Every structure is written in structure tokens, then in C-alpha cells.
Amino acid sequence: MADLEKARGFIGEFKTFIARGNVMDMAVGVIVGGAFGKITTSLVNDVVMPAISMLTGGTNFTDWKFVLKDAVLAADGVTVESAEVAIKYGSFLSTVLDFLIIAFVVFCMVKLINGMHDRLRKKQEDAPKKEDAPTEPTPSKEEILLTEIRDLLKKQAEDHNACTD
């Protein structure tokens, strides 16, 4: 019975966790990031790498590799008995370039956001600061009346003292 209650509590906590705004924001970020990754991969593979291939003699960049062991073909010359073993550094360089583009875009975004925060902070610092001078509370009617009575009693006491001197 206790295990069932723990499971329900766990599921309830999970529902609360999922319903939080931060989790939903993170999910949107992951989806947008995945789409952005596809865009940069296309940029690298379809735009940048063909240009680099032209500069390097027209070879396909992703075909660049160090062959450690050639593929073994069967007697018919078509069927592959064992696949080629190779270090595909062209594909690796393409992935590194992909990463560098994404890192550069993220860097630019963070720099832009930090610049906006700095400008906002400077505006707030340059704004005239409102002095929080303590203001005395407005006296109530009773306090005003009591003050008048006190002042009248003081005056009467002074006048009485002046007469007796």
C-alpha cells in the first residue's frame, strides 16, 4: 500500500514539475535548437563545404578519409564481404564547423543580450534617484486638538508665571 502511495506522490510531483513554466520554456528551446541545428548543418554541408571543395581541387569534402583497411569484395566483385575501415576526418571537420557556427551564433546572442542588460542598468543608474527622506505622518484631528490644548496650557502657565513674578 505504501508503494502505491509513493508512486502516486512521485507522479504528482512529476506533473507539477512538467507544469512549471521553466520546463515548457526549456522544451521550446530544445525544439528550436534542433531546428536551428538542421539549418546550420545544411549551411555547412550545402554551402560552405562545396566552396571549400572547390578551393581544394573539387573533391567532395565528406569523402576525405584515412583508409585503415580496404573493403574486401566477394569473387563476383560486387558483393562486399567486409566493409572498409576508415577515419572519416572530412565528416568530422564538417561537424566541427557546424559546432563553430552554432557556438558563434550563441556567442552573438549572449553578447547582444548582455549589451541590452548593460544599457538598461546604465539607464537606471543615470536616472535621478528619488530621495527617500522620511516624511512625518500627517497628524490626526485628535492630535491637532491635543497639540492646541497643550500650547494653550503652556501659554497660560507662562502668563501665570509672569504675573506672579
Short mmCIF file of N, CA and C in Angstrom, two decimals:
data_model
loop_
_atom_site.label_atom_id
_atom_site.label_comp_id
_atom_site.label_asym_id
_atom_site.label_seq_id
_atom_site.Cartn_x
_atom_site.Cartn_y
_atom_site.Cartn_z
N MET A 1 0.82 -1.19 0.00
CA MET A 1 0.00 0.00 0.00
C MET A 1 0.87 1.27 0.00
N ALA A 2 1.94 1.24 0.79
CA ALA A 2 2.83 2.40 0.86
C ALA A 2 3.52 2.65 -0.48
N ASP A 3 3.85 1.56 -1.20
CA ASP A 3 4.48 1.71 -2.50
C ASP A 3 3.56 2.40 -3.49
N LEU A 4 2.27 2.08 -3.43
CA LEU A 4 1.29 2.70 -4.32
C LEU A 4 1.17 4.19 -4.01
N GLU A 5 1.19 4.56 -2.73
CA GLU A 5 1.12 5.97 -2.34
C GLU A 5 2.37 6.72 -2.78
N LYS A 6 3.53 6.06 -2.67
CA LYS A 6 4.78 6.68 -3.13
C LYS A 6 4.74 6.92 -4.63
N ALA A 7 4.22 5.94 -5.37
CA ALA A 7 4.12 6.07 -6.82
C ALA A 7 3.20 7.22 -7.20
N ARG A 8 2.06 7.33 -6.52
CA ARG A 8 1.13 8.43 -6.79
C ARG A 8 1.78 9.78 -6.44
N GLY A 9 2.50 9.82 -5.33
CA GLY A 9 3.19 11.05 -4.94
C GLY A 9 4.25 11.43 -5.96
N PHE A 10 4.97 10.42 -6.46
CA PHE A 10 6.00 10.65 -7.46
C PHE A 10 5.39 11.19 -8.74
N ILE A 11 4.28 10.59 -9.17
CA ILE A 11 3.60 11.02 -10.39
C ILE A 11 3.05 12.44 -10.20
N GLY A 12 2.53 12.72 -9.02
CA GLY A 12 2.04 14.07 -8.74
C GLY A 12 3.16 15.10 -8.80
N GLU A 13 4.30 14.76 -8.22
CA GLU A 13 5.45 15.67 -8.28
C GLU A 13 5.90 15.88 -9.72
N PHE A 14 5.87 14.80 -10.51
CA PHE A 14 6.27 14.90 -11.91
C PHE A 14 5.32 15.82 -12.67
N LYS A 15 4.01 15.70 -12.43
CA LYS A 15 3.03 16.56 -13.08
C LYS A 15 3.29 18.02 -12.71
N THR A 16 3.58 18.28 -11.45
CA THR A 16 3.87 19.64 -11.01
C THR A 16 5.12 20.17 -11.69
N PHE A 17 6.13 19.32 -11.78
CA PHE A 17 7.39 19.71 -12.44
C PHE A 17 7.15 20.06 -13.90
N ILE A 18 6.39 19.23 -14.59
CA ILE A 18 6.13 19.45 -16.01
C ILE A 18 5.30 20.70 -16.24
N ALA A 19 4.40 21.00 -15.32
CA ALA A 19 3.50 22.15 -15.49
C ALA A 19 4.20 23.48 -15.26
N ARG A 20 5.37 23.47 -14.68
CA ARG A 20 6.10 24.72 -14.44
C ARG A 20 6.45 25.38 -15.76
N GLY A 21 6.49 26.70 -15.76
CA GLY A 21 6.81 27.45 -16.97
C GLY A 21 8.21 27.20 -17.47
N ASN A 22 9.18 27.02 -16.55
CA ASN A 22 10.57 26.83 -16.97
C ASN A 22 10.74 25.57 -17.80
N VAL A 23 10.04 24.52 -17.45
CA VAL A 23 10.15 23.27 -18.19
C VAL A 23 9.61 23.45 -19.59
N MET A 24 8.50 24.15 -19.71
CA MET A 24 7.92 24.38 -21.03
C MET A 24 8.84 25.26 -21.87
N ASP A 25 9.43 26.28 -21.25
CA ASP A 25 10.39 27.13 -21.97
C ASP A 25 11.57 26.31 -22.46
N MET A 26 12.05 25.42 -21.60
CA MET A 26 13.18 24.57 -21.98
C MET A 26 12.80 23.66 -23.14
N ALA A 27 11.59 23.11 -23.13
CA ALA A 27 11.15 22.24 -24.21
C ALA A 27 11.10 23.01 -25.53
N VAL A 28 10.58 24.22 -25.49
CA VAL A 28 10.55 25.05 -26.70
C VAL A 28 11.97 25.33 -27.18
N GLY A 29 12.88 25.62 -26.25
CA GLY A 29 14.27 25.87 -26.61
C GLY A 29 14.92 24.67 -27.27
N VAL A 30 14.63 23.48 -26.76
CA VAL A 30 15.20 22.27 -27.35
C VAL A 30 14.68 22.08 -28.77
N ILE A 31 13.40 22.30 -28.97
CA ILE A 31 12.81 22.13 -30.31
C ILE A 31 13.39 23.16 -31.28
N VAL A 32 13.45 24.41 -30.86
CA VAL A 32 14.00 25.45 -31.72
C VAL A 32 15.49 25.18 -31.98
N GLY A 33 16.20 24.73 -30.94
CA GLY A 33 17.62 24.41 -31.11
C GLY A 33 17.83 23.28 -32.11
N GLY A 34 16.95 22.27 -32.08
CA GLY A 34 17.05 21.17 -33.04
C GLY A 34 16.84 21.67 -34.46
N ALA A 35 15.86 22.55 -34.64
CA ALA A 35 15.61 23.11 -35.97
C ALA A 35 16.79 23.98 -36.42
N PHE A 36 17.34 24.75 -35.49
CA PHE A 36 18.49 25.59 -35.82
C PHE A 36 19.69 24.72 -36.18
N GLY A 37 19.84 23.58 -35.50
CA GLY A 37 20.93 22.66 -35.82
C GLY A 37 20.80 22.13 -37.24
N LYS A 38 19.58 21.84 -37.67
CA LYS A 38 19.38 21.37 -39.05
C LYS A 38 19.74 22.46 -40.05
N ILE A 39 19.40 23.71 -39.73
CA ILE A 39 19.72 24.82 -40.62
C ILE A 39 21.23 24.97 -40.75
N THR A 40 21.95 24.94 -39.63
CA THR A 40 23.41 25.09 -39.71
C THR A 40 24.06 23.90 -40.39
N THR A 41 23.52 22.70 -40.19
CA THR A 41 24.07 21.53 -40.88
C THR A 41 23.90 21.69 -42.38
N SER A 42 22.76 22.17 -42.81
CA SER A 42 22.54 22.41 -44.23
C SER A 42 23.48 23.50 -44.75
N LEU A 43 23.66 24.55 -43.96
CA LEU A 43 24.58 25.62 -44.36
C LEU A 43 25.98 25.08 -44.56
N VAL A 44 26.42 24.26 -43.60
CA VAL A 44 27.77 23.70 -43.69
C VAL A 44 27.88 22.74 -44.88
N ASN A 45 26.96 21.78 -44.97
CA ASN A 45 27.06 20.73 -45.99
C ASN A 45 26.75 21.22 -47.39
N ASP A 46 25.80 22.15 -47.53
CA ASP A 46 25.33 22.55 -48.85
C ASP A 46 25.92 23.85 -49.37
N VAL A 47 26.51 24.67 -48.49
CA VAL A 47 27.05 25.95 -48.93
C VAL A 47 28.55 26.05 -48.68
N VAL A 48 28.96 25.86 -47.42
CA VAL A 48 30.36 26.07 -47.05
C VAL A 48 31.26 24.97 -47.61
N MET A 49 30.89 23.71 -47.40
CA MET A 49 31.76 22.61 -47.83
C MET A 49 31.96 22.54 -49.34
N PRO A 50 30.92 22.77 -50.15
CA PRO A 50 31.18 22.79 -51.60
C PRO A 50 32.17 23.89 -52.00
N ALA A 51 32.08 25.05 -51.32
CA ALA A 51 33.04 26.12 -51.62
C ALA A 51 34.46 25.70 -51.24
N ILE A 52 34.60 25.05 -50.09
CA ILE A 52 35.92 24.57 -49.66
C ILE A 52 36.42 23.48 -50.62
N SER A 53 35.52 22.62 -51.06
CA SER A 53 35.90 21.57 -52.00
C SER A 53 36.42 22.16 -53.31
N MET A 54 35.80 23.24 -53.77
CA MET A 54 36.30 23.89 -54.99
C MET A 54 37.70 24.42 -54.78
N LEU A 55 37.96 24.98 -53.60
CA LEU A 55 39.29 25.51 -53.30
C LEU A 55 40.34 24.41 -53.19
N THR A 56 39.91 23.22 -52.85
CA THR A 56 40.85 22.11 -52.65
C THR A 56 40.88 21.16 -53.84
N GLY A 57 40.42 21.62 -55.01
CA GLY A 57 40.55 20.79 -56.20
C GLY A 57 39.29 20.04 -56.58
N GLY A 58 38.16 20.40 -56.05
CA GLY A 58 36.91 19.80 -56.45
C GLY A 58 36.58 18.47 -55.80
N THR A 59 37.32 18.07 -54.79
CA THR A 59 36.99 16.81 -54.12
C THR A 59 35.83 17.03 -53.16
N ASN A 60 35.07 15.97 -52.96
CA ASN A 60 33.97 16.04 -52.02
C ASN A 60 34.55 16.00 -50.61
N PHE A 61 34.30 17.02 -49.86
CA PHE A 61 34.90 17.18 -48.53
C PHE A 61 34.56 16.01 -47.60
N THR A 62 33.31 15.56 -47.66
CA THR A 62 32.92 14.47 -46.76
C THR A 62 33.55 13.14 -47.14
N ASP A 63 34.13 13.05 -48.34
CA ASP A 63 34.81 11.82 -48.75
C ASP A 63 36.25 11.77 -48.25
N TRP A 64 36.73 12.82 -47.63
CA TRP A 64 38.10 12.83 -47.13
C TRP A 64 38.19 11.84 -45.98
N LYS A 65 39.15 10.92 -46.10
CA LYS A 65 39.28 9.90 -45.05
C LYS A 65 40.65 9.24 -45.13
N PHE A 66 41.05 8.65 -44.03
CA PHE A 66 42.24 7.80 -43.98
C PHE A 66 41.74 6.36 -43.94
N VAL A 67 42.06 5.60 -44.98
CA VAL A 67 41.60 4.22 -45.04
C VAL A 67 42.59 3.36 -44.27
N LEU A 68 42.09 2.70 -43.23
CA LEU A 68 42.92 1.81 -42.43
C LEU A 68 42.92 0.39 -43.01
N LYS A 69 41.77 0.00 -43.57
CA LYS A 69 41.65 -1.33 -44.16
C LYS A 69 40.65 -1.22 -45.31
N ASP A 70 41.08 -1.65 -46.49
CA ASP A 70 40.20 -1.60 -47.66
C ASP A 70 39.06 -2.60 -47.51
N ALA A 71 37.97 -2.30 -48.21
CA ALA A 71 36.84 -3.22 -48.24
C ALA A 71 37.25 -4.48 -49.01
N VAL A 72 36.74 -5.63 -48.60
CA VAL A 72 37.02 -6.90 -49.27
C VAL A 72 35.78 -7.29 -50.05
N LEU A 73 35.96 -7.49 -51.37
CA LEU A 73 34.84 -7.86 -52.21
C LEU A 73 34.83 -9.37 -52.43
N ALA A 74 33.65 -9.89 -52.68
CA ALA A 74 33.50 -11.32 -52.96
C ALA A 74 34.02 -11.61 -54.37
N ALA A 75 33.99 -12.86 -54.77
CA ALA A 75 34.52 -13.28 -56.06
C ALA A 75 33.78 -12.63 -57.21
N ASP A 76 32.51 -12.27 -57.01
CA ASP A 76 31.76 -11.65 -58.10
C ASP A 76 32.15 -10.18 -58.31
N GLY A 77 32.90 -9.60 -57.38
CA GLY A 77 33.40 -8.23 -57.50
C GLY A 77 32.38 -7.17 -57.14
N VAL A 78 31.19 -7.56 -56.73
CA VAL A 78 30.14 -6.61 -56.39
C VAL A 78 29.78 -6.67 -54.91
N THR A 79 29.64 -7.87 -54.40
CA THR A 79 29.24 -8.07 -53.01
C THR A 79 30.41 -7.78 -52.08
N VAL A 80 30.13 -7.01 -51.02
CA VAL A 80 31.16 -6.65 -50.04
C VAL A 80 31.15 -7.70 -48.93
N GLU A 81 32.30 -8.36 -48.77
CA GLU A 81 32.41 -9.36 -47.69
C GLU A 81 32.72 -8.69 -46.36
N SER A 82 33.62 -7.73 -46.37
CA SER A 82 33.90 -6.95 -45.16
C SER A 82 34.04 -5.49 -45.58
N ALA A 83 33.41 -4.62 -44.78
CA ALA A 83 33.37 -3.20 -45.10
C ALA A 83 34.73 -2.55 -44.88
N GLU A 84 34.88 -1.41 -45.51
CA GLU A 84 36.09 -0.61 -45.36
C GLU A 84 36.16 -0.05 -43.94
N VAL A 85 37.36 0.03 -43.39
CA VAL A 85 37.58 0.65 -42.09
C VAL A 85 38.36 1.94 -42.36
N ALA A 86 37.77 3.08 -41.97
CA ALA A 86 38.41 4.36 -42.30
C ALA A 86 38.11 5.39 -41.22
N ILE A 87 39.03 6.33 -41.10
CA ILE A 87 38.83 7.51 -40.25
C ILE A 87 38.34 8.61 -41.18
N LYS A 88 37.09 9.00 -41.02
CA LYS A 88 36.45 9.97 -41.92
C LYS A 88 36.63 11.38 -41.36
N TYR A 89 37.81 11.94 -41.55
CA TYR A 89 38.10 13.25 -40.99
C TYR A 89 37.35 14.36 -41.71
N GLY A 90 36.97 14.17 -42.94
CA GLY A 90 36.18 15.18 -43.66
C GLY A 90 34.82 15.37 -43.01
N SER A 91 34.19 14.29 -42.67
CA SER A 91 32.90 14.36 -41.98
C SER A 91 33.08 14.98 -40.59
N PHE A 92 34.17 14.63 -39.92
CA PHE A 92 34.46 15.21 -38.61
C PHE A 92 34.67 16.72 -38.71
N LEU A 93 35.44 17.16 -39.71
CA LEU A 93 35.66 18.60 -39.88
C LEU A 93 34.35 19.33 -40.18
N SER A 94 33.48 18.69 -40.94
CA SER A 94 32.17 19.26 -41.21
C SER A 94 31.38 19.45 -39.92
N THR A 95 31.42 18.46 -39.04
CA THR A 95 30.72 18.55 -37.76
C THR A 95 31.33 19.62 -36.87
N VAL A 96 32.67 19.74 -36.87
CA VAL A 96 33.35 20.78 -36.09
C VAL A 96 32.94 22.16 -36.60
N LEU A 97 32.88 22.33 -37.92
CA LEU A 97 32.48 23.61 -38.49
C LEU A 97 31.02 23.92 -38.10
N ASP A 98 30.20 22.90 -38.13
CA ASP A 98 28.81 23.02 -37.69
C ASP A 98 28.75 23.56 -36.26
N PHE A 99 29.53 22.96 -35.38
CA PHE A 99 29.58 23.38 -33.98
C PHE A 99 30.06 24.82 -33.86
N LEU A 100 31.10 25.17 -34.60
CA LEU A 100 31.65 26.53 -34.51
C LEU A 100 30.63 27.58 -34.94
N ILE A 101 29.85 27.26 -35.96
CA ILE A 101 28.81 28.20 -36.39
C ILE A 101 27.76 28.37 -35.31
N ILE A 102 27.30 27.27 -34.72
CA ILE A 102 26.31 27.35 -33.65
C ILE A 102 26.88 28.10 -32.45
N ALA A 103 28.12 27.81 -32.08
CA ALA A 103 28.75 28.49 -30.94
C ALA A 103 28.88 29.98 -31.21
N PHE A 104 29.21 30.36 -32.44
CA PHE A 104 29.34 31.77 -32.79
C PHE A 104 27.99 32.48 -32.68
N VAL A 105 26.93 31.85 -33.17
CA VAL A 105 25.60 32.45 -33.10
C VAL A 105 25.17 32.61 -31.64
N VAL A 106 25.40 31.58 -30.82
CA VAL A 106 25.05 31.67 -29.40
C VAL A 106 25.86 32.78 -28.73
N PHE A 107 27.15 32.88 -29.06
CA PHE A 107 28.00 33.94 -28.51
C PHE A 107 27.44 35.31 -28.87
N CYS A 108 27.05 35.49 -30.13
CA CYS A 108 26.50 36.78 -30.57
C CYS A 108 25.20 37.09 -29.83
N MET A 109 24.37 36.09 -29.64
CA MET A 109 23.10 36.31 -28.93
C MET A 109 23.37 36.70 -27.47
N VAL A 110 24.28 36.01 -26.80
CA VAL A 110 24.59 36.33 -25.41
C VAL A 110 25.20 37.72 -25.31
N LYS A 111 26.07 38.07 -26.25
CA LYS A 111 26.69 39.40 -26.25
C LYS A 111 25.62 40.47 -26.45
N LEU A 112 24.67 40.23 -27.35
CA LEU A 112 23.59 41.18 -27.59
C LEU A 112 22.72 41.34 -26.34
N ILE A 113 22.36 40.25 -25.71
CA ILE A 113 21.52 40.30 -24.51
C ILE A 113 22.26 41.00 -23.37
N ASN A 114 23.54 40.68 -23.18
CA ASN A 114 24.32 41.35 -22.13
C ASN A 114 24.44 42.84 -22.40
N GLY A 115 24.61 43.23 -23.66
CA GLY A 115 24.66 44.65 -24.01
C GLY A 115 23.37 45.36 -23.68
N MET A 116 22.25 44.68 -23.95
CA MET A 116 20.95 45.27 -23.62
C MET A 116 20.79 45.41 -22.11
N HIS A 117 21.23 44.40 -21.37
CA HIS A 117 21.16 44.49 -19.90
C HIS A 117 22.05 45.62 -19.38
N ASP A 118 23.25 45.78 -19.95
CA ASP A 118 24.15 46.85 -19.52
C ASP A 118 23.54 48.22 -19.78
N ARG A 119 22.94 48.40 -20.98
CA ARG A 119 22.31 49.68 -21.28
C ARG A 119 21.15 49.96 -20.35
N LEU A 120 20.36 48.96 -20.06
CA LEU A 120 19.22 49.12 -19.15
C LEU A 120 19.71 49.47 -17.74
N ARG A 121 20.77 48.78 -17.28
CA ARG A 121 21.33 49.05 -15.96
C ARG A 121 21.89 50.47 -15.90
N LYS A 122 22.56 50.92 -16.98
CA LYS A 122 23.12 52.26 -17.00
C LYS A 122 22.02 53.31 -16.98
N LYS A 123 20.92 53.05 -17.70
CA LYS A 123 19.79 53.97 -17.68
C LYS A 123 19.24 54.11 -16.27
N GLN A 124 19.14 52.98 -15.58
CA GLN A 124 18.61 53.02 -14.22
C GLN A 124 19.55 53.74 -13.28
N GLU A 125 20.86 53.58 -13.50
CA GLU A 125 21.83 54.26 -12.63
C GLU A 125 21.85 55.76 -12.92
N ASP A 126 21.67 56.15 -14.21
CA ASP A 126 21.71 57.56 -14.58
C ASP A 126 20.42 58.29 -14.22
N ALA A 127 19.35 57.57 -14.04
CA ALA A 127 18.06 58.20 -13.70
C ALA A 127 18.18 58.88 -12.35
N PRO A 128 17.56 60.06 -12.21
CA PRO A 128 17.63 60.73 -10.91
C PRO A 128 17.00 59.86 -9.83
N LYS A 129 17.76 59.73 -8.77
CA LYS A 129 17.30 58.87 -7.69
C LYS A 129 16.35 59.65 -6.79
N LYS A 130 15.26 59.03 -6.51
CA LYS A 130 14.26 59.63 -5.64
C LYS A 130 14.74 59.48 -4.20
N GLU A 131 14.89 60.61 -3.56
CA GLU A 131 15.35 60.58 -2.17
C GLU A 131 14.22 60.08 -1.30
N ASP A 132 14.51 59.12 -0.54
CA ASP A 132 13.52 58.56 0.37
C ASP A 132 13.65 59.22 1.74
N ALA A 133 13.43 60.54 1.75
CA ALA A 133 13.51 61.27 3.01
C ALA A 133 12.31 60.88 3.85
N PRO A 134 12.56 60.62 5.11
CA PRO A 134 11.43 60.22 5.96
C PRO A 134 10.47 61.40 6.12
N THR A 135 9.25 61.17 5.81
CA THR A 135 8.23 62.21 5.96
C THR A 135 7.44 61.91 7.21
N GLU A 136 7.12 62.99 7.90
CA GLU A 136 6.36 62.80 9.13
C GLU A 136 4.91 62.53 8.77
N PRO A 137 4.31 61.64 9.48
CA PRO A 137 2.92 61.33 9.17
C PRO A 137 2.03 62.53 9.48
N THR A 138 0.97 62.66 8.73
CA THR A 138 0.01 63.74 8.95
C THR A 138 -0.73 63.46 10.25
N PRO A 139 -0.71 64.46 11.16
CA PRO A 139 -1.37 64.21 12.44
C PRO A 139 -2.89 64.11 12.28
N SER A 140 -3.49 63.30 13.10
CA SER A 140 -4.95 63.15 13.07
C SER A 140 -5.59 64.38 13.72
N LYS A 141 -6.91 64.47 13.62
CA LYS A 141 -7.64 65.61 14.20
C LYS A 141 -7.46 65.66 15.71
N GLU A 142 -7.44 64.47 16.31
CA GLU A 142 -7.27 64.42 17.76
C GLU A 142 -5.89 64.94 18.17
N GLU A 143 -4.87 64.56 17.39
CA GLU A 143 -3.51 65.02 17.72
C GLU A 143 -3.40 66.53 17.56
N ILE A 144 -4.05 67.07 16.54
CA ILE A 144 -4.02 68.52 16.33
C ILE A 144 -4.71 69.22 17.50
N LEU A 145 -5.85 68.69 17.92
CA LEU A 145 -6.58 69.27 19.04
C LEU A 145 -5.77 69.22 20.32
N LEU A 146 -5.15 68.05 20.58
CA LEU A 146 -4.32 67.91 21.78
C LEU A 146 -3.12 68.85 21.75
N THR A 147 -2.54 69.04 20.56
CA THR A 147 -1.41 69.96 20.44
C THR A 147 -1.86 71.39 20.76
N GLU A 148 -3.02 71.78 20.26
CA GLU A 148 -3.54 73.12 20.55
C GLU A 148 -3.80 73.29 22.04
N ILE A 149 -4.37 72.28 22.68
CA ILE A 149 -4.63 72.34 24.12
C ILE A 149 -3.32 72.48 24.88
N ARG A 150 -2.31 71.68 24.49
CA ARG A 150 -1.01 71.74 25.15
C ARG A 150 -0.42 73.14 25.03
N ASP A 151 -0.49 73.69 23.80
CA ASP A 151 0.09 75.02 23.59
C ASP A 151 -0.64 76.08 24.41
N LEU A 152 -1.98 75.96 24.51
CA LEU A 152 -2.75 76.90 25.32
C LEU A 152 -2.39 76.79 26.80
N LEU A 153 -2.22 75.55 27.28
CA LEU A 153 -1.84 75.35 28.68
C LEU A 153 -0.46 75.93 28.95
N LYS A 154 0.47 75.75 28.01
CA LYS A 154 1.81 76.32 28.18
C LYS A 154 1.74 77.84 28.26
N LYS A 155 0.92 78.42 27.37
CA LYS A 155 0.79 79.88 27.35
C LYS A 155 0.17 80.38 28.65
N GLN A 156 -0.83 79.67 29.14
CA GLN A 156 -1.48 80.08 30.41
C GLN A 156 -0.48 79.96 31.54
N ALA A 157 0.34 78.91 31.53
CA ALA A 157 1.31 78.72 32.59
C ALA A 157 2.36 79.84 32.51
N GLU A 158 2.78 80.21 31.31
CA GLU A 158 3.75 81.28 31.17
C GLU A 158 3.16 82.62 31.64
N ASP A 159 1.89 82.87 31.25
CA ASP A 159 1.23 84.11 31.65
C ASP A 159 1.05 84.14 33.17
N HIS A 160 0.71 83.01 33.77
CA HIS A 160 0.53 82.93 35.21
C HIS A 160 1.86 83.16 35.93
N ASN A 161 2.95 82.55 35.38
CA ASN A 161 4.26 82.74 35.98
C ASN A 161 4.73 84.17 35.84
N ALA A 162 4.37 84.83 34.76
CA ALA A 162 4.79 86.21 34.54
C ALA A 162 4.07 87.15 35.51
N CYS A 163 2.83 86.84 35.85
CA CYS A 163 2.04 87.66 36.76
C CYS A 163 2.51 87.51 38.20
N THR A 164 2.99 86.34 38.58
CA THR A 164 3.38 86.11 39.96
C THR A 164 4.79 86.58 40.22
N ASP A 165 5.54 86.91 39.24
CA ASP A 165 6.91 87.36 39.45
C ASP A 165 6.97 88.76 39.89
#
